[in-house]
Amino acid sequence: MINALRWLVFAIAAFAMNFPILVTLVTSFKSTRELSTNPGLWVQAPTLDNYLAVFQVSDRLNIFLYLFNSITVAFIGTTLAVVLALPAAYAIARGRLGERTLLPFIVNLRAVPLIIFAIPLYMMFQWLALLDTRLGLGLILSIVNLPLALVILVNAIRDLPGELDEAALMDGASRTQILLRVIAPVCRPAIVTSLIFGFITAWNEFLFGLMLTTSKAVPITVGASFFFAASGGGVQWGVASAVMVVGALPPVLLGLIMYRQISGSMTAGAVKG
Amino acid sequence: MGKISLRKAGKQYGTVEIIRDLDLEIADGEFVVIVGPSGCGKSTLLRMIAGLEATTAGQIVIDGRDVTEALPVERKLAMVFQSYALYPHMTVRQNMGFGLKLAKLSSGAIKTKVDAAADTLKLTPLLDRYPKELSGGQRQRVAIGRAIVREPVGFLFDEPLSNLDAALRVDMRLEIAKLHRTLGTTMIYVTHDQVEAMTLADRIVVLKDGRVMQQGTPYELYEKPANLFVAQFIGSPKMNILACKRNGDGQLDLSGQGFLEMPLRSDAVPVQLGARPEHLSLVAPENGHCRGTVEAREYLGGTTSVFVRNPELGLINVSAPAETGFGIGETVGIHIDNVRLSLFDAAGAAVISSR
Amino acid sequence: MNAQRAHSSEFRLLAMPLVLFLLVFLGFPAIVNLIYSVSDVSFETLRQPKITGLSNFAAVWNDRAFWQASWFSLRFGALTALLECALGLILAIFLSPLIERRSWLMAILMLPLMVAPALVGLMYRLVLHEFAGPVPYYLWAWFGTSVSFLGPTSAFWTLIVVETLQWTPFALLLFYMAYRAIPTEIVEASAMDGARRWHLLWYIELPLMAPTIVVALLIRFIDGFRVFDNVYVLTGSGPGGSTASLSIYIYEAFFKQGAIGKAVAASVILFAVSFAVLYGLNFIASRRKGALT
């Protein structure tokens, strides 16, 4: 009895929280004609026309470019964050360097409204000719990803026994050798987690994409909104839904495959940070 | 070669002194065990010798070379850690060869050395396994193998057996003793287990609060403890400590509970008497040096520990024959073997009898 | 050579890339922020800012929209944090027996966390659209009436619901983990002591989860306070600036009005307040850590 109630609550919660995703998914399979008569939650005549339309490149809309931009900036933003965070995490966890300065500062960074840095970065990028470039957006996304990557990696290294480092010291390894040959391979799960997490975060980022790109480096989150104002008339909801499904799919798939790691690291980042 | 000397070595964390003015000479090929209660600084001392902890005062000299400031690897020592600290992502072979690889030896030379060490430790069939696929004892042997391949001038062991179960611990103890006989290399071994210390050591160093309380052969420490601390630390079950006083007749007055004939140097002022349980025996009440009531008995198989309560002297542990007839509540006499007891003055230092 | 000193210098070297990166991409912007906040500057005079003192701060201080945006951000952050954590806590504890045996249920509940907030905002434009949206459609069909969800009276609450529905899973996940981490021995011991289900919840489980609850409230408040993406794509700042968060206020001052000095001054204020509050919280947390563990 109580279990049936639990299932009911689960169903309601899952339905309510996933409602917009569900509506978008359903709508993306509706034809333009059906859309005007049936805004409901079912499809009378499923069609892929909207997806075909989304992948039609015009001079105003180019979803391939947006997806490519998102992949590139997420890749830069994620790998750079981990490449910078790993040695620093090692220095913090083992060298006890910056435990009370660098670490809290970077952790706090995660909680600061990002808009604060957006304006000076906009101006700086103008001078450096990094506006509307994938490299520029990727660099900024790595700042967004740094705090969580650092917390995950510091925690992972702290969890390793210090005797592991000492054994390597006795074997004649330098700190850099220990990091590369012992710590990094042993911490691979944590590194993979920060990469996945960073990729999802970077892919889903909107503010910097909106501010720092205009055409060449527009990521999918910003590009998707272009489809809402596509034609002079009203929004083509079918096409708009299809583009949102396409834009949401990569992080959702990644999240579904890796949700165990992600749930673990979310708690790590939240509680231990 | 493997002569290791500590000269007035010290270690300070902030204002806390862990090790203080410590002098220790370890001869080549000697097996030295450092024991002490937890927090006495024994692990710190070992790690200072290894170069994993900075030495903040004094010198550490290995084979005539001052290595106080040297990197761990420059000291040519190898260490076996309590948790083994095997590299989890490397096979046994890679674990053992890692140090040689860092020293840029050719892969052929590494293979020869690893194979030889594996052969000594019977690890050959396990060479391609990962640490997680090994039992505790096997991991321990890999950790030792990793130390051997580097052909160090000395081995450092940091409580290497404390993660093993009791039976395995005995086996590994024998194996380490055998290894020392085979290699003849200097070994420094830290443990809190005095059985390990007694069985393995050529020489035991007892440490307390960062100072050496006594050093000597296991026999010396057991039979002639230099002070109350060592007397109680070495030996299981623990030595009984009884309050006593020297009276005018040159006898020892056991807090008014009895007397003991004891030829003493004229200047000796003992206030406590230490007697190991096996140096006491139970006799009829009227025959003993003192008497008391049996409060508890612990049958240990080979012997029975009888705990006798004396109103002044406290609880006295007597090692009796297993089948001893004295029952709980009975009044018994205790005979003290006055040849093998120890006496201590008010400062806890041993008082030498004139014998 | 001193071995220990060699190591600490090697550690410093390892941390160096990160520190340099932060100095360039955060330190430099911070200085630019500070200079521009006391300058008269426009897009034309970006390279020649004229120092004018605190007039930008005065402009922000006297701007009604700034206070309106601050109030929106505070209310939005507080309300969504409370709602998300309350819902998440109830769901986590109530659904825990189901999820324990079938962890894929958690994957379904976590799904909204994977979708970009900007996309979720756009999705709600469809969901709530008066002709194409299913919510107004069903309201008309079943109740013969509907609500102007993004109109002046309901926009705020619509945004609260949108944010809450997307981020409740985050609180749920944290609470579920914390709930599962309660040692079974403690639960069993309290059962031996005769604790009923409610006693158990009230005296054992909730106190043990308290640190996580505080952390979740804090994180969700912060994210709600600095909200931008979903609000921006759903309502812009309208109607009539009523749904402008501080982030949106700064963005619009900069991009729509070109009021660089004002935007930057507002960022500096926000930056100072955020870091003061965060360091204050860190300080309290480190002071209390000893008491808790």
PDB file of C-alpha atoms in Angstrom, chain B residues 85-323:
ATOM      1  CA  ALA B  85      51.824   1.487  -0.506  1.00  0.00           C
ATOM      2  CA  LEU B  86      51.936  -0.582  -3.687  1.00  0.00           C
ATOM      3  CA  TYR B  87      51.103   1.350  -6.840  1.00  0.00           C
ATOM      4  CA  PRO B  88      47.571   0.080  -7.535  1.00  0.00           C
ATOM      5  CA  HIS B  89      47.730   0.701 -11.279  1.00  0.00           C
ATOM      6  CA  MET B  90      50.950  -1.262 -11.808  1.00  0.00           C
ATOM      7  CA  THR B  91      51.549  -4.998 -11.936  1.00  0.00           C
ATOM      8  CA  VAL B  92      53.825  -6.645  -9.391  1.00  0.00           C
ATOM      9  CA  ARG B  93      56.644  -6.532 -11.933  1.00  0.00           C
ATOM     10  CA  GLN B  94      56.093  -2.833 -12.620  1.00  0.00           C
ATOM     11  CA  ASN B  95      55.809  -2.103  -8.915  1.00  0.00           C
ATOM     12  CA  MET B  96      59.136  -3.717  -8.201  1.00  0.00           C
ATOM     13  CA  GLY B  97      60.833  -2.178 -11.223  1.00  0.00           C
ATOM     14  CA  PHE B  98      59.521   1.374 -10.830  1.00  0.00           C
ATOM     15  CA  GLY B  99      62.492   2.691  -8.891  1.00  0.00           C
ATOM     16  CA  LEU B 100      64.940   1.108 -11.311  1.00  0.00           C
ATOM     17  CA  LYS B 101      63.031   2.587 -14.217  1.00  0.00           C
ATOM     18  CA  LEU B 102      63.258   6.037 -12.654  1.00  0.00           C
ATOM     19  CA  ALA B 103      66.991   5.437 -12.231  1.00  0.00           C
ATOM     20  CA  LYS B 104      67.041   4.878 -16.001  1.00  0.00           C
ATOM     21  CA  LEU B 105      68.252   1.296 -15.967  1.00  0.00           C
ATOM     22  CA  SER B 106      67.831  -0.665 -19.186  1.00  0.00           C
ATOM     23  CA  SER B 107      64.730  -2.829 -19.345  1.00  0.00           C
ATOM     24  CA  GLY B 108      66.927  -5.910 -19.573  1.00  0.00           C
ATOM     25  CA  ALA B 109      68.730  -5.035 -16.361  1.00  0.00           C
ATOM     26  CA  ILE B 110      65.429  -4.277 -14.637  1.00  0.00           C
ATOM     27  CA  LYS B 111      64.028  -7.641 -15.694  1.00  0.00           C
ATOM     28  CA  THR B 112      67.066  -9.512 -14.364  1.00  0.00           C
ATOM     29  CA  LYS B 113      66.905  -7.794 -10.993  1.00  0.00           C
ATOM     30  CA  VAL B 114      63.144  -8.103 -10.614  1.00  0.00           C
ATOM     31  CA  ASP B 115      63.230 -11.771 -11.571  1.00  0.00           C
ATOM     32  CA  ALA B 116      65.970 -12.442  -9.045  1.00  0.00           C
ATOM     33  CA  ALA B 117      64.095 -10.685  -6.241  1.00  0.00           C
ATOM     34  CA  ALA B 118      60.845 -12.379  -7.192  1.00  0.00           C
ATOM     35  CA  ASP B 119      62.621 -15.703  -7.024  1.00  0.00           C
ATOM     36  CA  THR B 120      63.933 -15.013  -3.513  1.00  0.00           C
ATOM     37  CA  LEU B 121      60.456 -14.047  -2.303  1.00  0.00           C
ATOM     38  CA  LYS B 122      58.582 -16.745  -4.261  1.00  0.00           C
ATOM     39  CA  LEU B 123      56.715 -14.060  -6.189  1.00  0.00           C
ATOM     40  CA  THR B 124      57.517 -15.329  -9.688  1.00  0.00           C
ATOM     41  CA  PRO B 125      54.010 -16.663 -10.462  1.00  0.00           C
ATOM     42  CA  LEU B 126      52.457 -13.384  -9.332  1.00  0.00           C
ATOM     43  CA  LEU B 127      54.574 -10.995 -11.398  1.00  0.00           C
ATOM     44  CA  ASP B 128      51.814 -10.041 -13.826  1.00  0.00           C
ATOM     45  CA  ARG B 129      49.108  -9.553 -11.231  1.00  0.00           C
ATOM     46  CA  TYR B 130      47.840  -6.259  -9.886  1.00  0.00           C
ATOM     47  CA  PRO B 131      48.008  -5.489  -6.147  1.00  0.00           C
ATOM     48  CA  LYS B 132      44.247  -5.798  -5.751  1.00  0.00           C
ATOM     49  CA  GLU B 133      44.503  -9.429  -6.902  1.00  0.00           C
ATOM     50  CA  LEU B 134      46.924 -10.340  -4.103  1.00  0.00           C
ATOM     51  CA  SER B 135      46.395 -11.458  -0.520  1.00  0.00           C
ATOM     52  CA  GLY B 136      47.721  -9.409   2.374  1.00  0.00           C
ATOM     53  CA  GLY B 137      50.784 -11.571   2.815  1.00  0.00           C
ATOM     54  CA  GLN B 138      51.545 -11.487  -0.908  1.00  0.00           C
ATOM     55  CA  ARG B 139      51.283  -7.709  -0.952  1.00  0.00           C
ATOM     56  CA  GLN B 140      53.652  -7.567   1.955  1.00  0.00           C
ATOM     57  CA  ARG B 141      56.160  -9.675   0.033  1.00  0.00           C
ATOM     58  CA  VAL B 142      55.836  -7.421  -3.025  1.00  0.00           C
ATOM     59  CA  ALA B 143      56.535  -4.416  -0.819  1.00  0.00           C
ATOM     60  CA  ILE B 144      59.663  -6.156   0.447  1.00  0.00           C
ATOM     61  CA  GLY B 145      60.575  -7.172  -3.103  1.00  0.00           C
ATOM     62  CA  ARG B 146      60.313  -3.575  -4.226  1.00  0.00           C
ATOM     63  CA  ALA B 147      62.799  -2.727  -1.504  1.00  0.00           C
ATOM     64  CA  ILE B 148      65.195  -5.550  -2.352  1.00  0.00           C
ATOM     65  CA  VAL B 149      65.584  -4.869  -6.088  1.00  0.00           C
ATOM     66  CA  ARG B 150      67.146  -1.507  -5.425  1.00  0.00           C
ATOM     67  CA  GLU B 151      69.957  -3.207  -3.483  1.00  0.00           C
ATOM     68  CA  PRO B 152      69.844  -0.603  -0.727  1.00  0.00           C
ATOM     69  CA  VAL B 153      72.473  -0.190   1.978  1.00  0.00           C
ATOM     70  CA  GLY B 154      69.693  -0.492   4.537  1.00  0.00           C
ATOM     71  CA  PHE B 155      66.055  -1.451   4.867  1.00  0.00           C
ATOM     72  CA  LEU B 156      63.530   0.554   6.829  1.00  0.00           C
ATOM     73  CA  PHE B 157      60.379  -1.200   8.017  1.00  0.00           C
ATOM     74  CA  ASP B 158      57.475   0.860   9.344  1.00  0.00           C
ATOM     75  CA  GLU B 159      55.206  -1.502  11.307  1.00  0.00           C
ATOM     76  CA  PRO B 160      55.133  -3.806   8.303  1.00  0.00           C
ATOM     77  CA  LEU B 161      53.139  -6.603   9.900  1.00  0.00           C
ATOM     78  CA  SER B 162      50.409  -4.680  11.677  1.00  0.00           C
ATOM     79  CA  ASN B 163      47.920  -5.097   8.821  1.00  0.00           C
ATOM     80  CA  LEU B 164      48.236  -8.886   8.793  1.00  0.00           C
ATOM     81  CA  ASP B 165      46.305 -11.411  10.829  1.00  0.00           C
ATOM     82  CA  ALA B 166      48.022 -13.146  13.723  1.00  0.00           C
ATOM     83  CA  ALA B 167      49.006 -16.386  11.959  1.00  0.00           C
ATOM     84  CA  LEU B 168      50.393 -14.624   8.901  1.00  0.00           C
ATOM     85  CA  ARG B 169      52.270 -12.234  11.130  1.00  0.00           C
ATOM     86  CA  VAL B 170      54.272 -15.090  12.608  1.00  0.00           C
ATOM     87  CA  ASP B 171      55.097 -16.444   9.141  1.00  0.00           C
ATOM     88  CA  MET B 172      56.188 -13.064   7.829  1.00  0.00           C
ATOM     89  CA  ARG B 173      58.234 -12.463  10.952  1.00  0.00           C
ATOM     90  CA  LEU B 174      60.191 -15.624  10.290  1.00  0.00           C
ATOM     91  CA  GLU B 175      60.544 -14.670   6.654  1.00  0.00           C
ATOM     92  CA  ILE B 176      61.946 -11.245   7.500  1.00  0.00           C
ATOM     93  CA  ALA B 177      64.408 -12.842   9.915  1.00  0.00           C
ATOM     94  CA  LYS B 178      65.484 -15.230   7.177  1.00  0.00           C
ATOM     95  CA  LEU B 179      65.822 -12.356   4.721  1.00  0.00           C
ATOM     96  CA  HIS B 180      68.140 -10.591   7.124  1.00  0.00           C
ATOM     97  CA  ARG B 181      70.305 -13.679   7.445  1.00  0.00           C
ATOM     98  CA  THR B 182      70.446 -14.094   3.644  1.00  0.00           C
ATOM     99  CA  LEU B 183      71.099 -10.487   2.698  1.00  0.00           C
ATOM    100  CA  GLY B 184      73.090  -9.448   5.733  1.00  0.00           C
ATOM    101  CA  THR B 185      71.950  -5.868   5.156  1.00  0.00           C
ATOM    102  CA  THR B 186      71.301  -3.304   7.872  1.00  0.00           C
ATOM    103  CA  MET B 187      67.662  -3.266   8.879  1.00  0.00           C
ATOM    104  CA  ILE B 188      65.782  -0.764  11.002  1.00  0.00           C
ATOM    105  CA  TYR B 189      62.381  -1.941  12.050  1.00  0.00           C
ATOM    106  CA  VAL B 190      59.721   0.082  13.830  1.00  0.00           C
ATOM    107  CA  THR B 191      56.956  -1.648  15.732  1.00  0.00           C
ATOM    108  CA  HIS B 192      54.764  -1.279  18.771  1.00  0.00           C
ATOM    109  CA  ASP B 193      54.640  -5.049  19.132  1.00  0.00           C
ATOM    110  CA  GLN B 194      57.247  -6.153  21.650  1.00  0.00           C
ATOM    111  CA  VAL B 195      57.072  -9.779  20.517  1.00  0.00           C
ATOM    112  CA  GLU B 196      58.283  -8.670  17.080  1.00  0.00           C
ATOM    113  CA  ALA B 197      60.960  -6.630  18.763  1.00  0.00           C
ATOM    114  CA  MET B 198      62.164  -9.486  20.975  1.00  0.00           C
ATOM    115  CA  THR B 199      62.212 -12.061  18.185  1.00  0.00           C
ATOM    116  CA  LEU B 200      63.749 -10.044  15.369  1.00  0.00           C
ATOM    117  CA  ALA B 201      66.199  -7.664  16.946  1.00  0.00           C
ATOM    118  CA  ASP B 202      69.930  -7.831  17.380  1.00  0.00           C
ATOM    119  CA  ARG B 203      69.360  -4.702  19.356  1.00  0.00           C
ATOM    120  CA  ILE B 204      66.203  -3.036  20.614  1.00  0.00           C
ATOM    121  CA  VAL B 205      65.861   0.716  21.049  1.00  0.00           C
ATOM    122  CA  VAL B 206      63.045   1.714  23.385  1.00  0.00           C
ATOM    123  CA  LEU B 207      61.713   5.169  22.642  1.00  0.00           C
ATOM    124  CA  LYS B 208      59.460   7.360  24.736  1.00  0.00           C
ATOM    125  CA  ASP B 209      58.520  10.978  24.069  1.00  0.00           C
ATOM    126  CA  GLY B 210      61.249  11.204  21.466  1.00  0.00           C
ATOM    127  CA  ARG B 211      64.033  10.005  23.736  1.00  0.00           C
ATOM    128  CA  VAL B 212      65.864   6.726  23.973  1.00  0.00           C
ATOM    129  CA  MET B 213      64.917   5.042  27.233  1.00  0.00           C
ATOM    130  CA  GLN B 214      67.273   2.112  26.782  1.00  0.00           C
ATOM    131  CA  GLN B 215      68.997   0.204  24.042  1.00  0.00           C
ATOM    132  CA  GLY B 216      70.410  -3.271  24.146  1.00  0.00           C
ATOM    133  CA  THR B 217      69.888  -6.880  23.225  1.00  0.00           C
ATOM    134  CA  PRO B 218      66.452  -8.349  23.892  1.00  0.00           C
ATOM    135  CA  TYR B 219      68.028 -10.270  26.808  1.00  0.00           C
ATOM    136  CA  GLU B 220      69.425  -7.138  28.423  1.00  0.00           C
ATOM    137  CA  LEU B 221      66.151  -5.280  28.115  1.00  0.00           C
ATOM    138  CA  TYR B 222      64.156  -8.128  29.567  1.00  0.00           C
ATOM    139  CA  GLU B 223      66.487  -9.051  32.388  1.00  0.00           C
ATOM    140  CA  LYS B 224      68.046  -5.695  33.219  1.00  0.00           C
ATOM    141  CA  PRO B 225      65.607  -2.914  32.369  1.00  0.00           C
ATOM    142  CA  ALA B 226      67.282   0.433  32.925  1.00  0.00           C
ATOM    143  CA  ASN B 227      64.149   2.045  34.209  1.00  0.00           C
ATOM    144  CA  LEU B 228      60.565   1.531  35.193  1.00  0.00           C
ATOM    145  CA  PHE B 229      59.248   2.420  31.742  1.00  0.00           C
ATOM    146  CA  VAL B 230      61.272  -0.227  29.936  1.00  0.00           C
ATOM    147  CA  ALA B 231      60.526  -2.749  32.673  1.00  0.00           C
ATOM    148  CA  GLN B 232      56.820  -2.354  32.134  1.00  0.00           C
ATOM    149  CA  PHE B 233      56.946  -1.936  28.377  1.00  0.00           C
ATOM    150  CA  ILE B 234      58.930  -5.094  27.658  1.00  0.00           C
ATOM    151  CA  GLY B 235      57.443  -8.411  28.663  1.00  0.00           C
ATOM    152  CA  SER B 236      53.955  -9.825  28.459  1.00  0.00           C
ATOM    153  CA  PRO B 237      52.160 -10.162  30.810  1.00  0.00           C
ATOM    154  CA  LYS B 238      53.484  -6.975  32.333  1.00  0.00           C
ATOM    155  CA  MET B 239      55.930  -6.828  35.203  1.00  0.00           C
ATOM    156  CA  ASN B 240      54.387  -6.353  38.663  1.00  0.00           C
ATOM    157  CA  ILE B 241      55.488  -3.164  40.366  1.00  0.00           C
ATOM    158  CA  LEU B 242      55.337  -3.236  44.160  1.00  0.00           C
ATOM    159  CA  ALA B 243      56.035  -0.352  46.502  1.00  0.00           C
ATOM    160  CA  CYS B 244      58.963  -1.076  48.841  1.00  0.00           C
ATOM    161  CA  LYS B 245      61.359   0.589  51.220  1.00  0.00           C
ATOM    162  CA  ARG B 246      64.817  -0.170  52.483  1.00  0.00           C
ATOM    163  CA  ASN B 247      64.917  -0.695  56.212  1.00  0.00           C
ATOM    164  CA  GLY B 248      67.801  -0.515  58.664  1.00  0.00           C
ATOM    165  CA  ASP B 249      68.610  -4.217  58.499  1.00  0.00           C
ATOM    166  CA  GLY B 250      69.416  -4.020  54.800  1.00  0.00           C
ATOM    167  CA  GLN B 251      66.145  -5.744  54.065  1.00  0.00           C
ATOM    168  CA  LEU B 252      63.417  -4.621  51.690  1.00  0.00           C
ATOM    169  CA  ASP B 253      60.203  -3.760  53.456  1.00  0.00           C
ATOM    170  CA  LEU B 254      57.219  -4.519  51.196  1.00  0.00           C
ATOM    171  CA  SER B 255      54.961  -1.765  52.511  1.00  0.00           C
ATOM    172  CA  GLY B 256      54.712  -3.603  55.792  1.00  0.00           C
ATOM    173  CA  GLN B 257      53.360  -6.705  54.093  1.00  0.00           C
ATOM    174  CA  GLY B 258      56.564  -8.671  54.222  1.00  0.00           C
ATOM    175  CA  PHE B 259      60.329  -8.617  53.978  1.00  0.00           C
ATOM    176  CA  LEU B 260      62.837  -9.616  51.378  1.00  0.00           C
ATOM    177  CA  GLU B 261      66.523 -10.323  51.849  1.00  0.00           C
ATOM    178  CA  MET B 262      68.359  -8.144  49.382  1.00  0.00           C
ATOM    179  CA  PRO B 263      72.043  -7.247  49.472  1.00  0.00           C
ATOM    180  CA  LEU B 264      72.129  -3.613  48.331  1.00  0.00           C
ATOM    181  CA  ARG B 265      74.831  -1.060  47.734  1.00  0.00           C
ATOM    182  CA  SER B 266      74.918   1.344  50.609  1.00  0.00           C
ATOM    183  CA  ASP B 267      73.825   4.375  48.561  1.00  0.00           C
ATOM    184  CA  ALA B 268      70.891   2.659  46.843  1.00  0.00           C
ATOM    185  CA  VAL B 269      67.437   3.944  47.739  1.00  0.00           C
ATOM    186  CA  PRO B 270      64.910   1.743  45.988  1.00  0.00           C
ATOM    187  CA  VAL B 271      61.240   2.607  46.341  1.00  0.00           C
ATOM    188  CA  GLN B 272      59.746   0.186  43.877  1.00  0.00           C
ATOM    189  CA  LEU B 273      60.328  -3.443  43.153  1.00  0.00           C
ATOM    190  CA  GLY B 274      59.620  -5.015  39.808  1.00  0.00           C
ATOM    191  CA  ALA B 275      58.952  -8.729  39.532  1.00  0.00           C
ATOM    192  CA  ARG B 276      57.768 -10.516  36.418  1.00  0.00           C
ATOM    193  CA  PRO B 277      54.832 -12.902  36.918  1.00  0.00           C
ATOM    194  CA  GLU B 278      57.014 -15.909  36.093  1.00  0.00           C
ATOM    195  CA  HIS B 279      59.444 -14.902  38.848  1.00  0.00           C
ATOM    196  CA  LEU B 280      56.709 -15.200  41.430  1.00  0.00           C
ATOM    197  CA  SER B 281      55.209 -18.405  42.710  1.00  0.00           C
ATOM    198  CA  LEU B 282      52.270 -19.305  44.868  1.00  0.00           C
ATOM    199  CA  VAL B 283      52.968 -21.021  48.198  1.00  0.00           C
ATOM    200  CA  ALA B 284      51.160 -21.689  51.429  1.00  0.00           C
ATOM    201  CA  PRO B 285      50.167 -18.412  53.175  1.00  0.00           C
ATOM    202  CA  GLU B 286      52.714 -18.788  55.956  1.00  0.00           C
ATOM    203  CA  ASN B 287      55.668 -19.433  53.593  1.00  0.00           C
ATOM    204  CA  GLY B 288      55.572 -16.490  51.182  1.00  0.00           C
ATOM    205  CA  HIS B 289      57.306 -13.117  51.271  1.00  0.00           C
ATOM    206  CA  CYS B 290      53.882 -11.610  51.311  1.00  0.00           C
ATOM    207  CA  ARG B 291      50.324 -12.839  51.089  1.00  0.00           C
ATOM    208  CA  GLY B 292      46.975 -11.960  49.588  1.00  0.00           C
ATOM    209  CA  THR B 293      43.624 -13.240  48.376  1.00  0.00           C
ATOM    210  CA  VAL B 294      43.093 -14.806  44.940  1.00  0.00           C
ATOM    211  CA  GLU B 295      40.789 -12.463  43.068  1.00  0.00           C
ATOM    212  CA  ALA B 296      40.774 -13.908  39.563  1.00  0.00           C
ATOM    213  CA  ARG B 297      42.293 -16.689  37.500  1.00  0.00           C
ATOM    214  CA  GLU B 298      42.976 -16.746  33.780  1.00  0.00           C
ATOM    215  CA  TYR B 299      43.653 -20.164  32.341  1.00  0.00           C
ATOM    216  CA  LEU B 300      46.077 -19.712  29.433  1.00  0.00           C
ATOM    217  CA  GLY B 301      46.678 -23.345  28.554  1.00  0.00           C
ATOM    218  CA  GLY B 302      50.389 -23.595  29.333  1.00  0.00           C
ATOM    219  CA  THR B 303      50.085 -21.604  32.528  1.00  0.00           C
ATOM    220  CA  THR B 304      47.427 -19.943  34.613  1.00  0.00           C
ATOM    221  CA  SER B 305      47.634 -16.279  35.562  1.00  0.00           C
ATOM    222  CA  VAL B 306      46.528 -15.890  39.151  1.00  0.00           C
ATOM    223  CA  PHE B 307      45.665 -12.374  40.308  1.00  0.00           C
ATOM    224  CA  VAL B 308      46.270 -11.934  43.997  1.00  0.00           C
ATOM    225  CA  ARG B 309      44.974  -8.922  45.870  1.00  0.00           C
ATOM    226  CA  ASN B 310      47.067  -7.502  48.689  1.00  0.00           C
ATOM    227  CA  PRO B 311      45.551  -4.560  50.568  1.00  0.00           C
ATOM    228  CA  GLU B 312      48.777  -2.511  50.416  1.00  0.00           C
ATOM    229  CA  LEU B 313      50.578  -3.819  47.341  1.00  0.00           C
ATOM    230  CA  GLY B 314      47.546  -3.984  45.046  1.00  0.00           C
ATOM    231  CA  LEU B 315      46.838  -6.617  42.425  1.00  0.00           C
ATOM    232  CA  ILE B 316      49.744  -8.979  41.794  1.00  0.00           C
ATOM    233  CA  ASN B 317      49.869 -11.202  38.723  1.00  0.00           C
ATOM    234  CA  VAL B 318      51.495 -14.556  39.395  1.00  0.00           C
ATOM    235  CA  SER B 319      52.229 -17.045  36.641  1.00  0.00           C
ATOM    236  CA  ALA B 320      51.293 -20.422  38.117  1.00  0.00           C
ATOM    237  CA  PRO B 321      51.286 -23.926  36.663  1.00  0.00           C
ATOM    238  CA  ALA B 322      48.218 -24.513  34.521  1.00  0.00           C
ATOM    239  CA  GLU B 323      46.714 -26.952  37.009  1.00  0.00           C
TER     240      GLU B 323
END
